[in-house]
Tab-separated table of C-alpha atoms in Angstrom:
chain	number	residue	atom	x	y	z
A	1	MET	CA	22.381	-5.165	24.189
A	2	LYS	CA	20.303	-2.598	22.804
A	3	LEU	CA	23.111	-2.340	20.121
A	4	LYS	CA	23.517	-5.888	19.406
A	5	LEU	CA	19.629	-6.897	18.939
A	6	THR	CA	19.087	-3.550	16.500
A	7	TRP	CA	20.242	-6.013	13.168
A	8	ILE	CA	16.894	-7.765	14.140
A	9	PRO	CA	13.925	-4.950	13.076
A	10	ASN	CA	16.882	-3.585	10.568
A	11	THR	CA	17.625	-6.883	8.765
A	12	LEU	CA	13.530	-6.996	8.503
A	13	THR	CA	13.308	-3.285	6.835
A	14	LEU	CA	16.308	-3.676	4.398
A	15	GLY	CA	14.582	-7.246	3.815
A	16	ASN	CA	11.495	-4.942	2.969
A	17	LEU	CA	13.236	-2.561	0.377
A	18	THR	CA	14.639	-6.001	-1.159
A	19	LEU	CA	11.248	-7.238	-1.660
A	20	GLY	CA	10.469	-3.526	-3.187
A	21	PHE	CA	13.107	-3.760	-5.700
A	22	VAL	CA	12.812	-7.348	-6.675
A	23	SER	CA	9.077	-6.403	-7.629
A	24	MET	CA	10.783	-3.307	-9.416
A	25	LEU	CA	13.000	-5.591	-11.882
A	26	LEU	CA	10.322	-8.017	-12.411
A	27	VAL	CA	8.172	-5.220	-13.805
A	28	ALA	CA	10.655	-4.213	-15.853
A	29	GLU	CA	11.436	-7.278	-17.793
A	30	THR	CA	7.689	-7.375	-18.924
A	31	ASN	CA	6.613	-6.546	-22.109
A	32	PRO	CA	3.121	-5.434	-21.930
A	33	THR	CA	2.010	-6.833	-25.532
A	34	GLN	CA	3.767	-10.442	-24.855
A	35	SER	CA	0.960	-12.826	-23.283
A	36	ASN	CA	3.211	-13.923	-20.148
A	37	SER	CA	3.562	-9.938	-18.639
A	38	HIS	CA	0.576	-10.543	-16.318
A	39	GLU	CA	1.745	-13.245	-14.655
A	40	LEU	CA	5.266	-11.003	-13.850
A	41	PHE	CA	2.641	-8.024	-12.866
A	42	THR	CA	1.409	-10.822	-10.552
A	43	LEU	CA	4.827	-12.158	-8.862
A	44	ALA	CA	5.450	-8.277	-8.765
A	45	GLY	CA	2.460	-7.664	-6.627
A	46	VAL	CA	2.965	-10.775	-4.446
A	47	PHE	CA	6.393	-9.360	-3.748
A	48	ILE	CA	5.079	-5.800	-2.462
A	49	ILE	CA	2.497	-7.722	-0.449
A	50	LEU	CA	5.308	-10.162	1.052
A	51	ALA	CA	7.248	-7.056	1.544
A	52	ALA	CA	4.119	-5.321	3.908
A	53	LEU	CA	4.530	-8.401	6.040
A	54	PHE	CA	8.069	-7.284	6.595
A	55	ASP	CA	6.971	-3.740	7.427
A	56	GLY	CA	5.013	-4.743	10.208
A	57	PHE	CA	7.569	-7.524	11.794
A	58	ASP	CA	10.230	-5.084	11.940
A	59	GLY	CA	8.394	-2.004	14.248
A	60	MET	CA	7.288	-5.481	16.297
A	61	ALA	CA	10.480	-6.727	16.405
A	62	ALA	CA	12.232	-3.567	17.611
A	63	ARG	CA	9.207	-2.673	20.179
A	64	ALA	CA	9.936	-6.375	21.551
A	65	LEU	CA	12.694	-6.237	22.016
A	66	ASN	CA	13.166	-2.535	23.555
A	67	CYS	CA	15.408	-1.376	20.778
A	68	THR	CA	13.908	1.546	18.686
A	69	SER	CA	16.412	3.674	17.227
A	70	GLU	CA	15.973	6.883	14.882
A	71	LEU	CA	18.246	5.200	12.492
A	72	GLY	CA	15.546	2.218	12.344
A	73	ALA	CA	12.716	4.903	11.634
A	74	ASP	CA	14.461	6.382	8.811
A	75	LEU	CA	15.439	3.102	7.506
A	76	ASP	CA	11.848	2.527	7.649
A	77	SER	CA	10.824	5.233	5.704
A	78	LEU	CA	13.277	5.229	3.227
A	79	ALA	CA	12.286	1.242	2.333
A	80	ASP	CA	8.561	2.297	2.918
A	81	LEU	CA	9.264	5.071	-0.225
A	82	THR	CA	10.747	2.244	-2.397
A	83	THR	CA	8.724	-0.596	-1.236
A	84	PHE	CA	5.072	1.232	-1.517
A	85	GLY	CA	5.795	4.507	-3.671
A	86	ILE	CA	7.989	3.624	-6.314
A	87	ALA	CA	7.091	-0.067	-6.765
A	88	PRO	CA	3.228	0.759	-7.375
A	89	GLY	CA	3.822	3.719	-9.187
A	90	PHE	CA	6.277	1.437	-11.497
A	91	LEU	CA	3.628	-1.460	-11.829
A	92	SER	CA	0.658	0.829	-12.553
A	93	TYR	CA	2.905	2.809	-15.266
A	94	LYS	CA	3.840	-0.955	-17.354
A	95	MET	CA	0.214	-2.103	-16.554
A	96	PHE	CA	-2.059	0.516	-17.866
A	97	PHE	CA	-0.412	4.270	-18.411
A	98	TYR	CA	2.301	3.503	-20.647
A	99	ASP	CA	0.526	3.694	-23.159
A	100	ILE	CA	-0.872	7.595	-22.141
A	101	LYS	CA	1.174	9.994	-24.318
A	102	LEU	CA	0.166	13.415	-25.496
A	103	ASP	CA	-0.047	14.877	-29.222
A	104	ILE	CA	1.839	18.023	-28.645
A	105	PHE	CA	3.778	20.184	-31.168
A	106	ASP	CA	2.228	17.987	-34.299
A	107	LYS	CA	4.146	15.145	-32.707
A	108	PRO	CA	2.117	12.088	-32.330
A	109	ASP	CA	2.840	10.985	-28.859
A	110	TYR	CA	5.226	13.491	-27.761
A	111	PHE	CA	4.096	14.231	-24.647
A	112	PRO	CA	4.460	10.827	-22.018
A	113	LEU	CA	1.420	11.372	-19.879
A	114	GLY	CA	1.526	8.362	-18.111
A	115	MET	CA	4.490	8.552	-16.514
A	116	PHE	CA	3.393	11.763	-14.781
A	117	ILE	CA	0.487	9.880	-13.953
A	118	ALA	CA	3.140	7.328	-12.167
A	119	ALA	CA	5.030	9.317	-10.674
A	120	LEU	CA	1.719	10.741	-8.259
A	121	TYR	CA	2.473	7.678	-6.132
A	122	PRO	CA	5.933	8.210	-5.189
A	123	ILE	CA	5.763	11.806	-4.833
A	124	CYS	CA	2.259	11.320	-2.200
A	125	ALA	CA	4.233	7.993	-0.741
A	126	ALA	CA	7.000	10.673	-0.029
A	127	TYR	CA	5.576	13.788	1.490
A	128	ARG	CA	3.396	10.736	3.712
A	129	LEU	CA	6.293	9.687	5.157
A	130	ALA	CA	7.791	13.065	5.644
A	131	ARG	CA	5.051	14.429	7.618
A	132	PHE	CA	4.899	11.073	9.526
A	133	ASN	CA	8.255	11.392	10.947
A	134	VAL	CA	7.459	14.945	11.962
A	135	ALA	CA	4.473	14.425	13.625
A	136	HIS	CA	2.072	11.233	13.935
A	137	ASP	CA	-0.599	10.436	16.561
A	138	PRO	CA	0.252	7.211	18.836
A	139	LYS	CA	-3.390	5.927	18.396
A	140	SER	CA	-4.073	6.819	14.716
A	141	PHE	CA	-2.643	7.691	11.029
A	142	ASN	CA	-2.922	10.996	9.575
A	143	GLY	CA	-3.729	9.983	5.850
A	144	LEU	CA	-4.053	6.751	4.244
A	145	PRO	CA	-0.730	4.276	5.390
A	146	SER	CA	1.600	3.845	2.432
A	147	PRO	CA	2.232	0.159	3.153
A	148	VAL	CA	-1.826	-0.303	2.761
A	149	ALA	CA	-1.540	2.015	-0.202
A	150	GLY	CA	1.548	-0.052	-1.376
A	151	VAL	CA	-0.888	-2.820	-0.833
A	152	VAL	CA	-3.449	-1.792	-2.459
A	153	ILE	CA	-2.059	-1.536	-6.232
A	154	GLY	CA	0.186	-4.976	-5.441
A	155	ILE	CA	-3.163	-6.920	-4.964
A	156	PHE	CA	-4.572	-5.660	-8.187
A	157	PRO	CA	-3.109	-7.918	-10.756
A	158	LEU	CA	-3.759	-10.707	-8.607
A	159	VAL	CA	-7.730	-9.873	-8.467
A	160	PHE	CA	-7.603	-8.252	-12.143
A	161	SER	CA	-6.094	-8.380	-15.462
A	162	VAL	CA	-5.020	-5.225	-17.610
A	163	SER	CA	-8.016	-6.296	-19.694
A	164	GLN	CA	-10.840	-6.234	-17.504
A	165	VAL	CA	-10.429	-2.628	-16.185
A	166	PRO	CA	-10.946	0.291	-18.711
A	167	LEU	CA	-7.928	2.481	-18.243
A	168	TRP	CA	-9.919	5.758	-16.887
A	169	THR	CA	-10.852	3.649	-13.859
A	170	ALA	CA	-7.341	2.688	-13.437
A	171	VAL	CA	-6.190	6.246	-13.432
A	172	LEU	CA	-9.035	7.509	-11.202
A	173	PHE	CA	-8.583	4.195	-8.577
A	174	PHE	CA	-4.533	5.201	-8.770
A	175	VAL	CA	-4.843	8.769	-8.691
A	176	ILE	CA	-7.665	8.400	-5.926
A	177	THR	CA	-5.419	6.383	-3.810
A	178	ALA	CA	-2.303	8.497	-4.086
A	179	LEU	CA	-4.501	11.087	-2.332
A	180	LEU	CA	-5.534	9.398	-0.121
A	181	MET	CA	-2.036	9.322	1.389
A	182	VAL	CA	-1.450	12.803	1.799
A	183	SER	CA	-4.963	13.628	2.718
A	184	THR	CA	-6.138	14.575	6.464
A	185	LEU	CA	-8.878	11.438	6.839
A	186	ARG	CA	-8.221	9.576	9.721
A	187	TYR	CA	-7.047	6.332	10.249
A	188	SER	CA	-6.996	3.572	12.992
A	189	LYS	CA	-3.404	1.884	13.199
A	190	PRO	CA	-4.562	-2.416	12.842
A	191	GLN	CA	-1.890	-3.102	15.777
A	192	VAL	CA	-3.720	-0.668	17.817
A	193	ALA	CA	-7.064	-2.776	16.535
A	194	ILE	CA	-5.736	-6.156	16.919
A	195	ARG	CA	-4.254	-5.363	20.575
A	196	GLY	CA	-7.903	-4.707	21.455
A	197	LEU	CA	-9.629	-7.371	19.569
A	198	PHE	CA	-7.102	-9.818	21.387
A	199	SER	CA	-7.558	-8.670	24.998
A	200	TRP	CA	-8.519	-11.204	27.625
A	201	LYS	CA	-12.404	-9.873	27.830
A	202	LYS	CA	-12.511	-10.302	23.801
A	203	LEU	CA	-10.481	-13.495	23.399
A	204	GLY	CA	-13.572	-15.443	22.506
A	205	ILE	CA	-14.691	-13.249	20.007
A	206	SER	CA	-11.277	-13.046	18.310
A	207	ILE	CA	-11.257	-17.097	18.465
A	208	VAL	CA	-14.533	-16.575	16.584
A	209	GLY	CA	-14.081	-13.919	14.014
A	210	LEU	CA	-10.103	-15.792	13.342
A	211	GLY	CA	-12.104	-18.687	12.512
A	212	LEU	CA	-14.503	-17.191	10.337
A	213	LEU	CA	-11.958	-14.876	8.361
A	214	LEU	CA	-9.619	-18.445	7.902
A	215	LEU	CA	-12.684	-20.711	6.617
A	216	ALA	CA	-13.284	-17.747	4.061
A	217	ILE	CA	-9.714	-17.420	2.915
A	218	GLY	CA	-10.211	-21.499	2.753
A	219	PHE	CA	-13.640	-21.022	0.311
A	220	TYR	CA	-12.571	-18.753	-1.551
A	221	ARG	CA	-9.687	-17.053	-3.300
A	222	TRP	CA	-7.311	-15.362	-0.638
A	223	PRO	CA	-6.483	-12.033	-2.934
A	224	TYR	CA	-10.455	-11.496	-3.001
A	225	VAL	CA	-10.159	-11.662	0.636
A	226	MET	CA	-6.885	-9.351	1.292
A	227	TYR	CA	-8.913	-6.899	-1.403
A	228	GLY	CA	-11.466	-6.944	0.570
A	229	ALA	CA	-10.439	-6.405	4.163
A	230	VAL	CA	-8.224	-3.785	2.456
A	231	GLY	CA	-10.824	-2.093	0.735
A	232	PHE	CA	-12.965	-2.138	4.120
A	233	TYR	CA	-10.012	-0.447	5.790
A	234	VAL	CA	-9.322	2.366	3.226
A	235	PHE	CA	-12.993	3.126	3.296
A	236	SER	CA	-13.270	3.315	7.181
A	237	GLY	CA	-11.361	6.461	6.437
A	238	ILE	CA	-13.751	7.989	4.122
A	239	VAL	CA	-17.220	6.927	6.237
A	240	SER	CA	-15.567	8.093	9.168
A	241	PHE	CA	-14.706	11.773	8.203
A	242	LEU	CA	-18.267	12.211	6.432
A	243	ILE	CA	-19.803	10.948	9.851
A	244	GLN	CA	-17.817	14.006	11.378
A	245	THR	CA	-18.674	16.143	8.939
A	246	ILE	CA	-22.253	15.750	9.244
A	247	GLN	CA	-21.900	15.811	12.814
A	248	ASP	CA	-20.064	19.346	12.855
A	249	TYR	CA	-22.633	20.610	10.318
A	250	ARG	CA	-25.468	19.859	12.194
A	251	VAL	CA	-23.849	21.139	15.070
């Protein structure tokens, strides 16, 4: 029975990979000089966000059906590298970094520095996923999870246009997010927090919180609400690290 049911979470994982690949195909069709490029960037970002949902559901399905396997875990890592490492790096390159070049050997625009900046994302995602497969804490993440890092980039074109963001800001934002993946900052697992919130003792608070969230999504554009939630999660690890550092310093 376990062998028969493994196709369900594995199919969700492959759906994650497929959406990431389609996102890259959409980005490949863009020409930054054309007016319709932002629409394609936005659609590519939506596919990365949808892939994150598939990534969340595949693990839930595997645990619920009691059909976890090493094959599924390795497949999940490969899919995450594609969708949350390579696809966001490619999206950021076409949005911001394609024109970052250095003049060397007396030749203008000879060295494509922007390509190497964009490569930082898949490099950090690959290391982050390999480290997770070797050892991980069941209650927390060591470093920013790659799906969250991918969604951070995926939401970007839904909230900002290229002309609204200075190039140096985009580079700094991109590099910091990439490095957070390979950092040692502790991030709580969302599924652990959700299980705690929806316990019977906290059911009333959970219902009120969910209602307020739905109202926020209804009155405001959902990308901004999602970006706020993701941004809060990203900064939670940084704040926890600073608090712990201050406490250790005082001791």
